[in-house]
PDB file of C-alpha atoms in Angstrom:
ATOM      1  CA  UNK F 907      20.261  -2.040   5.422  1.00 70.00           C
ATOM      2  CA  UNK F 908      18.620  -2.300   1.980  1.00 81.00           C
ATOM      3  CA  UNK F 909      14.991  -2.617   3.209  1.00 93.00           C
ATOM      4  CA  UNK F 910      12.726  -4.448   0.746  1.00 96.00           C
ATOM      5  CA  UNK F 911      14.347  -5.367  -2.562  1.00 96.00           C
ATOM      6  CA  UNK F 912      12.309  -6.410  -5.583  1.00 97.00           C
ATOM      7  CA  UNK F 913      13.617  -7.861  -8.829  1.00 96.00           C
ATOM      8  CA  UNK F 914      13.221  -7.418 -11.707  1.00 97.00           C
ATOM      9  CA  UNK F 915      12.087  -3.797 -12.040  1.00 96.00           C
ATOM     10  CA  UNK F 916      10.541  -4.339 -15.454  1.00 96.00           C
ATOM     11  CA  UNK F 917       9.491  -7.414 -17.400  1.00 96.00           C
ATOM     12  CA  UNK F 918       7.567  -8.191 -20.561  1.00 97.00           C
ATOM     13  CA  UNK F 919       5.997 -11.659 -20.735  1.00 97.00           C
ATOM     14  CA  UNK F 920       4.165 -13.414 -23.495  1.00 97.00           C
ATOM     15  CA  UNK F 921       0.790 -14.985 -22.767  1.00 97.00           C
ATOM     16  CA  UNK F 922       1.244 -18.402 -21.187  1.00 96.00           C
ATOM     17  CA  UNK F 923       4.799 -17.824 -19.987  1.00 97.00           C
ATOM     18  CA  UNK F 924       5.795 -18.196 -16.363  1.00 96.00           C
ATOM     19  CA  UNK F 925       7.969 -16.093 -14.115  1.00 96.00           C
ATOM     20  CA  UNK F 926       8.879 -15.457 -10.508  1.00 97.00           C
ATOM     21  CA  UNK F 927       8.943 -12.004  -8.951  1.00 98.00           C
ATOM     22  CA  UNK F 928      11.566 -11.895  -6.251  1.00 98.00           C
ATOM     23  CA  UNK F 929      11.214 -10.085  -2.916  1.00 98.00           C
ATOM     24  CA  UNK F 930      13.815  -9.983  -0.165  1.00 98.00           C
ATOM     25  CA  UNK F 931      13.891  -7.998   3.077  1.00 97.00           C
ATOM     26  CA  UNK F 932      16.802  -7.618   5.472  1.00 95.00           C
ATOM     27  CA  UNK F 933      14.890  -6.173   8.443  1.00 93.00           C
ATOM     28  CA  UNK F 934      13.911  -9.508  10.024  1.00 92.00           C
ATOM     29  CA  UNK F 935      10.234  -8.676   9.516  1.00 92.00           C
ATOM     30  CA  UNK F 936       7.799 -11.504  10.164  1.00 91.00           C
ATOM     31  CA  UNK F 937       4.964 -10.253   7.947  1.00 93.00           C
ATOM     32  CA  UNK F 938       5.287  -9.964   4.184  1.00 95.00           C
ATOM     33  CA  UNK F 939       2.784  -9.057   1.495  1.00 96.00           C
ATOM     34  CA  UNK F 940       2.284  -8.931  -2.245  1.00 98.00           C
ATOM     35  CA  UNK F 941       0.059  -6.214  -3.720  1.00 97.00           C
ATOM     36  CA  UNK F 942      -0.786  -5.337  -7.270  1.00 97.00           C
ATOM     37  CA  UNK F 943      -1.490  -1.778  -8.336  1.00 94.00           C
ATOM     38  CA  UNK F 944      -3.714  -1.059 -11.306  1.00 91.00           C
ATOM     39  CA  UNK F 945      -4.451   2.503 -12.499  1.00 80.00           C
ATOM     40  CA  UNK F 946      -7.255   4.068 -10.474  1.00 75.00           C
ATOM     41  CA  UNK F 947      -7.739   0.873  -8.461  1.00 77.00           C
ATOM     42  CA  UNK F 948      -5.433   1.325  -5.525  1.00 86.00           C
ATOM     43  CA  UNK F 949      -3.505  -1.585  -4.077  1.00 93.00           C
ATOM     44  CA  UNK F 950      -5.047  -5.035  -4.008  1.00 93.00           C
ATOM     45  CA  UNK F 951      -3.648  -7.774  -1.747  1.00 94.00           C
ATOM     46  CA  UNK F 952      -2.623 -10.931  -3.609  1.00 97.00           C
ATOM     47  CA  UNK F 953      -0.999 -13.074  -0.892  1.00 97.00           C
ATOM     48  CA  UNK F 954       0.535 -12.527   2.499  1.00 95.00           C
ATOM     49  CA  UNK F 955       2.650 -14.401   5.015  1.00 95.00           C
ATOM     50  CA  UNK F 956       2.916 -14.057   8.794  1.00 91.00           C
ATOM     51  CA  UNK F 957       6.113 -16.065   9.021  1.00 93.00           C
ATOM     52  CA  UNK F 958       8.280 -18.689   7.367  1.00 94.00           C
ATOM     53  CA  UNK F 959       6.200 -21.631   6.186  1.00 95.00           C
ATOM     54  CA  UNK F 960       2.880 -19.759   6.532  1.00 95.00           C
ATOM     55  CA  UNK F 961       1.063 -18.137   3.618  1.00 97.00           C
ATOM     56  CA  UNK F 962      -2.516 -17.110   2.995  1.00 95.00           C
ATOM     57  CA  UNK F 963      -4.627 -15.724   0.179  1.00 96.00           C
ATOM     58  CA  UNK F 964      -5.533 -12.094  -0.100  1.00 94.00           C
ATOM     59  CA  UNK F 965      -8.221 -10.417  -2.162  1.00 92.00           C
ATOM     60  CA  UNK F 966      -6.993 -11.367  -5.677  1.00 95.00           C
ATOM     61  CA  UNK F 967      -4.953 -14.621  -5.471  1.00 97.00           C
ATOM     62  CA  UNK F 968      -6.094 -16.328  -8.697  1.00 96.00           C
ATOM     63  CA  UNK F 969      -3.254 -16.938 -11.138  1.00 96.00           C
ATOM     64  CA  UNK F 970      -0.537 -16.538  -8.507  1.00 97.00           C
ATOM     65  CA  UNK F 971       1.351 -18.692  -6.044  1.00 97.00           C
ATOM     66  CA  UNK F 972       3.750 -17.898  -3.221  1.00 98.00           C
ATOM     67  CA  UNK F 973       6.126 -19.635  -0.866  1.00 96.00           C
ATOM     68  CA  UNK F 974       7.931 -18.534   2.289  1.00 97.00           C
ATOM     69  CA  UNK F 975      10.787 -20.842   3.117  1.00 97.00           C
ATOM     70  CA  UNK F 976      12.823 -18.182   4.947  1.00 96.00           C
ATOM     71  CA  UNK F 977      12.043 -15.018   6.890  1.00 96.00           C
ATOM     72  CA  UNK F 978      13.847 -12.926   4.264  1.00 97.00           C
ATOM     73  CA  UNK F 979      12.340 -14.140   0.983  1.00 98.00           C
ATOM     74  CA  UNK F 980       8.786 -14.104  -0.328  1.00 98.00           C
ATOM     75  CA  UNK F 981       8.704 -14.874  -4.081  1.00 98.00           C
ATOM     76  CA  UNK F 982       5.539 -14.521  -6.177  1.00 98.00           C
ATOM     77  CA  UNK F 983       5.034 -17.025  -8.981  1.00 97.00           C
ATOM     78  CA  UNK F 984       2.952 -16.489 -12.135  1.00 96.00           C
ATOM     79  CA  UNK F 985       2.422 -19.848 -13.827  1.00 89.00           C
ATOM     80  CA  UNK F 986       0.470 -19.001 -16.995  1.00 94.00           C
ATOM     81  CA  UNK F 987       0.667 -15.286 -17.641  1.00 95.00           C
ATOM     82  CA  UNK F 988      -2.473 -13.549 -18.886  1.00 96.00           C
ATOM     83  CA  UNK F 989      -3.010  -9.955 -20.082  1.00 96.00           C
ATOM     84  CA  UNK F 990      -5.101  -9.334 -16.935  1.00 95.00           C
ATOM     85  CA  UNK F 991      -1.915  -9.731 -14.907  1.00 97.00           C
ATOM     86  CA  UNK F 992      -0.380  -6.650 -16.498  1.00 96.00           C
ATOM     87  CA  UNK F 993       0.197  -4.457 -13.453  1.00 97.00           C
ATOM     88  CA  UNK F 994       2.734  -3.026 -11.062  1.00 96.00           C
ATOM     89  CA  UNK F 995       3.544  -5.435  -8.244  1.00 98.00           C
ATOM     90  CA  UNK F 996       4.683  -4.316  -4.819  1.00 97.00           C
ATOM     91  CA  UNK F 997       6.144  -6.385  -2.040  1.00 97.00           C
ATOM     92  CA  UNK F 998       5.937  -5.072   1.525  1.00 95.00           C
ATOM     93  CA  UNK F 999       6.939  -6.161   5.008  1.00 94.00           C
ATOM     94  CA  UNK F1000       6.265  -5.225   8.618  1.00 90.00           C
ATOM     95  CA  UNK F1001       7.435  -6.498  12.011  1.00 85.00           C
ATOM     96  CA  UNK F1002       5.028  -8.535  14.117  1.00 73.00           C
ATOM     97  CA  UNK F1003       2.953  -6.323  16.344  1.00 67.00           C
ATOM     98  CA  UNK F1004       3.525  -3.186  14.296  1.00 62.00           C
ATOM     99  CA  UNK F1005       0.248  -2.037  12.848  1.00 61.00           C
ATOM    100  CA  UNK F1006       0.481  -0.785   9.328  1.00 60.00           C
ATOM    101  CA  UNK F1007       4.103   0.261   9.334  1.00 79.00           C
ATOM    102  CA  UNK F1008       4.668  -1.351   5.973  1.00 90.00           C
ATOM    103  CA  UNK F1009       7.968  -0.946   4.188  1.00 92.00           C
ATOM    104  CA  UNK F1010       7.397  -1.263   0.462  1.00 95.00           C
ATOM    105  CA  UNK F1011       9.788  -2.278  -2.269  1.00 96.00           C
ATOM    106  CA  UNK F1012      10.173  -0.140  -5.379  1.00 95.00           C
ATOM    107  CA  UNK F1013       7.915  -2.381  -7.465  1.00 96.00           C
ATOM    108  CA  UNK F1014       8.008  -4.593 -10.562  1.00 97.00           C
ATOM    109  CA  UNK F1015       6.240  -3.356 -13.683  1.00 96.00           C
ATOM    110  CA  UNK F1016       4.953  -6.387 -15.577  1.00 97.00           C
ATOM    111  CA  UNK F1017       3.434  -6.321 -19.056  1.00 96.00           C
ATOM    112  CA  UNK F1018       1.832  -9.437 -20.542  1.00 96.00           C
ATOM    113  CA  UNK F1019       1.438  -9.361 -24.323  1.00 96.00           C
TER     114      UNK F1019
ATOM    115  CA  UNK V1327     -14.559  -7.460   4.420  1.00 82.00           C
ATOM    116  CA  UNK V1328     -13.402  -3.892   4.752  1.00 88.00           C
ATOM    117  CA  UNK V1329     -14.019  -1.388   1.950  1.00 92.00           C
ATOM    118  CA  UNK V1330     -12.257   1.975   1.801  1.00 95.00           C
ATOM    119  CA  UNK V1331     -13.419   4.783  -0.463  1.00 96.00           C
ATOM    120  CA  UNK V1332     -11.162   7.760  -1.173  1.00 96.00           C
ATOM    121  CA  UNK V1333     -11.967  11.179  -2.647  1.00 97.00           C
ATOM    122  CA  UNK V1334     -11.079  13.055  -4.723  1.00 97.00           C
ATOM    123  CA  UNK V1335      -9.161  10.990  -7.249  1.00 95.00           C
ATOM    124  CA  UNK V1336      -7.257  14.073  -8.434  1.00 97.00           C
ATOM    125  CA  UNK V1337      -6.582  17.356  -6.664  1.00 98.00           C
ATOM    126  CA  UNK V1338      -4.738  20.456  -7.848  1.00 98.00           C
ATOM    127  CA  UNK V1339      -3.748  23.038  -5.292  1.00 97.00           C
ATOM    128  CA  UNK V1340      -1.884  26.332  -5.555  1.00 98.00           C
ATOM    129  CA  UNK V1341       1.476  26.264  -3.786  1.00 98.00           C
ATOM    130  CA  UNK V1342       1.056  27.512  -0.238  1.00 97.00           C
ATOM    131  CA  UNK V1343      -2.611  26.556  -0.012  1.00 98.00           C
ATOM    132  CA  UNK V1344      -4.014  23.598   1.937  1.00 98.00           C
ATOM    133  CA  UNK V1345      -5.061  20.203   0.570  1.00 98.00           C
ATOM    134  CA  UNK V1346      -7.597  17.817   2.073  1.00 98.00           C
ATOM    135  CA  UNK V1347      -8.160  14.192   1.092  1.00 98.00           C
ATOM    136  CA  UNK V1348     -11.032  12.197   2.567  1.00 98.00           C
ATOM    137  CA  UNK V1349     -11.627   8.479   3.106  1.00 98.00           C
ATOM    138  CA  UNK V1350     -14.545   6.482   4.402  1.00 98.00           C
ATOM    139  CA  UNK V1351     -14.424   2.905   5.666  1.00 97.00           C
ATOM    140  CA  UNK V1352     -17.123   0.301   6.050  1.00 95.00           C
ATOM    141  CA  UNK V1353     -16.024  -1.970   8.914  1.00 92.00           C
ATOM    142  CA  UNK V1354     -16.728  -0.389  12.300  1.00 91.00           C
ATOM    143  CA  UNK V1355     -14.165  -2.792  13.820  1.00 90.00           C
ATOM    144  CA  UNK V1356     -11.308  -1.106  11.952  1.00 92.00           C
ATOM    145  CA  UNK V1357      -9.108   0.807  14.348  1.00 90.00           C
ATOM    146  CA  UNK V1358      -5.904   1.678  12.526  1.00 90.00           C
ATOM    147  CA  UNK V1359      -5.715   4.214   9.673  1.00 93.00           C
ATOM    148  CA  UNK V1360      -2.414   4.991   7.930  1.00 93.00           C
ATOM    149  CA  UNK V1361      -1.678   7.320   5.030  1.00 96.00           C
ATOM    150  CA  UNK V1362       0.921   6.596   2.377  1.00 96.00           C
ATOM    151  CA  UNK V1363       2.643   8.838  -0.153  1.00 97.00           C
ATOM    152  CA  UNK V1364       3.790   7.391  -3.455  1.00 95.00           C
ATOM    153  CA  UNK V1365       6.194   9.335  -5.617  1.00 94.00           C
ATOM    154  CA  UNK V1366       6.646   8.535  -9.293  1.00 90.00           C
ATOM    155  CA  UNK V1367       8.375   5.207  -9.845  1.00 87.00           C
ATOM    156  CA  UNK V1368       8.604   4.376  -6.146  1.00 91.00           C
ATOM    157  CA  UNK V1369       6.759   2.283  -3.621  1.00 93.00           C
ATOM    158  CA  UNK V1370       4.324   3.871  -1.146  1.00 94.00           C
ATOM    159  CA  UNK V1371       5.831   5.342   2.005  1.00 94.00           C
ATOM    160  CA  UNK V1372       4.052   5.772   5.332  1.00 93.00           C
ATOM    161  CA  UNK V1373       3.689   9.464   6.213  1.00 96.00           C
ATOM    162  CA  UNK V1374       1.286   9.462   9.148  1.00 95.00           C
ATOM    163  CA  UNK V1375      -1.140   7.136  10.902  1.00 92.00           C
ATOM    164  CA  UNK V1376      -3.857   7.314  13.530  1.00 91.00           C
ATOM    165  CA  UNK V1377      -5.455   4.821  15.888  1.00 88.00           C
ATOM    166  CA  UNK V1378      -9.110   4.823  16.808  1.00 83.00           C
ATOM    167  CA  UNK V1379      -8.542   6.051  20.353  1.00 82.00           C
ATOM    168  CA  UNK V1380      -7.267   9.361  18.955  1.00 81.00           C
ATOM    169  CA  UNK V1381      -9.287  12.005  17.074  1.00 90.00           C
ATOM    170  CA  UNK V1382      -6.435  13.963  15.513  1.00 94.00           C
ATOM    171  CA  UNK V1383      -2.712  13.650  14.974  1.00 94.00           C
ATOM    172  CA  UNK V1384      -0.259  16.203  13.582  1.00 96.00           C
ATOM    173  CA  UNK V1385       3.251  16.018  12.212  1.00 94.00           C
ATOM    174  CA  UNK V1386       4.561  19.370  11.055  1.00 96.00           C
ATOM    175  CA  UNK V1387       2.521  20.307   7.949  1.00 97.00           C
ATOM    176  CA  UNK V1388       0.424  17.162   7.807  1.00 98.00           C
ATOM    177  CA  UNK V1389      -2.422  16.082  10.027  1.00 97.00           C
ATOM    178  CA  UNK V1390      -4.985  13.322  10.082  1.00 97.00           C
ATOM    179  CA  UNK V1391      -8.438  13.497  11.651  1.00 96.00           C
ATOM    180  CA  UNK V1392     -10.730  10.593  12.463  1.00 96.00           C
ATOM    181  CA  UNK V1393     -14.492  10.538  12.979  1.00 95.00           C
ATOM    182  CA  UNK V1394     -15.369   7.055  14.240  1.00 93.00           C
ATOM    183  CA  UNK V1395     -19.087   7.741  14.367  1.00 93.00           C
ATOM    184  CA  UNK V1396     -19.226   8.716  10.703  1.00 94.00           C
ATOM    185  CA  UNK V1397     -16.497   6.201   9.782  1.00 95.00           C
ATOM    186  CA  UNK V1398     -14.349   8.648   7.909  1.00 95.00           C
ATOM    187  CA  UNK V1399     -10.854  10.055   8.221  1.00 97.00           C
ATOM    188  CA  UNK V1400      -9.015  12.813   6.400  1.00 98.00           C
ATOM    189  CA  UNK V1401      -5.503  13.918   5.516  1.00 98.00           C
ATOM    190  CA  UNK V1402      -4.728  17.619   5.750  1.00 98.00           C
ATOM    191  CA  UNK V1403      -1.613  19.166   4.230  1.00 98.00           C
ATOM    192  CA  UNK V1404      -0.982  22.826   4.993  1.00 98.00           C
ATOM    193  CA  UNK V1405       1.384  25.282   3.280  1.00 98.00           C
ATOM    194  CA  UNK V1406       1.751  22.925   0.338  1.00 98.00           C
ATOM    195  CA  UNK V1407       5.070  22.740  -1.497  1.00 97.00           C
ATOM    196  CA  UNK V1408       6.023  21.324  -4.925  1.00 96.00           C
ATOM    197  CA  UNK V1409       7.516  18.232  -3.276  1.00 96.00           C
ATOM    198  CA  UNK V1410       4.064  17.374  -1.925  1.00 98.00           C
ATOM    199  CA  UNK V1411       3.043  16.434  -5.475  1.00 97.00           C
ATOM    200  CA  UNK V1412       2.456  12.653  -5.390  1.00 97.00           C
ATOM    201  CA  UNK V1413      -0.238   9.993  -5.117  1.00 96.00           C
ATOM    202  CA  UNK V1414      -1.647   9.578  -1.617  1.00 97.00           C
ATOM    203  CA  UNK V1415      -3.336   6.427  -0.333  1.00 96.00           C
ATOM    204  CA  UNK V1416      -5.402   5.942   2.772  1.00 96.00           C
ATOM    205  CA  UNK V1417      -5.824   2.509   4.365  1.00 94.00           C
ATOM    206  CA  UNK V1418      -7.611   0.767   7.207  1.00 93.00           C
ATOM    207  CA  UNK V1419      -7.135  -2.359   9.277  1.00 89.00           C
ATOM    208  CA  UNK V1420      -8.235  -4.057  12.485  1.00 83.00           C
ATOM    209  CA  UNK V1421      -5.841  -4.880  15.300  1.00 70.00           C
ATOM    210  CA  UNK V1422      -4.996  -8.563  15.090  1.00 63.00           C
ATOM    211  CA  UNK V1423      -5.593  -8.532  11.355  1.00 65.00           C
ATOM    212  CA  UNK V1424      -2.351  -7.572   9.678  1.00 75.00           C
ATOM    213  CA  UNK V1425      -3.923  -6.879   6.299  1.00 85.00           C
ATOM    214  CA  UNK V1426      -4.391  -3.305   5.200  1.00 89.00           C
ATOM    215  CA  UNK V1427      -7.232  -2.360   2.857  1.00 91.00           C
ATOM    216  CA  UNK V1428      -6.245   0.582   0.674  1.00 93.00           C
ATOM    217  CA  UNK V1429      -8.250   3.354  -0.912  1.00 94.00           C
ATOM    218  CA  UNK V1430      -7.953   3.998  -4.651  1.00 93.00           C
ATOM    219  CA  UNK V1431      -5.533   6.910  -4.284  1.00 94.00           C
ATOM    220  CA  UNK V1432      -5.509  10.674  -4.848  1.00 96.00           C
ATOM    221  CA  UNK V1433      -3.135  12.304  -7.300  1.00 96.00           C
ATOM    222  CA  UNK V1434      -2.153  15.634  -5.729  1.00 98.00           C
ATOM    223  CA  UNK V1435      -0.561  18.275  -7.949  1.00 98.00           C
ATOM    224  CA  UNK V1436       0.889  21.431  -6.447  1.00 97.00           C
ATOM    225  CA  UNK V1437       0.789  24.344  -8.889  1.00 96.00           C
ATOM    226  CA  UNK V1438       3.795  26.706  -8.499  1.00 93.00           C
TER     227      UNK V1438
END
């Protein structure tokens, strides 16, 4: 049981490049989330999903896209990277009906130069 | 939407002493309040949570208290140890809404 797995752990992008942050969970959790963590700013919700085929915007969705074709995977897509997207990205999951018992991945540190 | 404020942003405590971190929330409908611990280079991990029908909850050296009237809740760590050094986040949500709103975090340093 690996929990929530995020890849890559580190990435440097040039402005305007695109990339996909991968997130996979093996706990059969229905709910999945993407947060970004900026210094002194806590965790901000980018997108979330309550099940396969269902996604919704969080607090800071601009510049990102997501898809949820399976229960296990919830990739985050950056189409045109900007310096403002330099951050640490965390994926999390929780079973339906469990309040707040998020399991987080270990994060992806992204730098846009 | 919900807004969660957390204080202090940094806290240094002598080993063996107690540490207290406080959070306030804005949405009176919020009824679930978890606390997460984030160690360096890792994702946050749930350490304790409380629901609005309970005023206090303890788990060994950590406890959380909730004051619904004042809309604030606190994390208490007693007999602090070096391994308690980490960043702590509070959060709030409303039953039926699966989105947590996080505070800005407190960096706790335990001084040996």
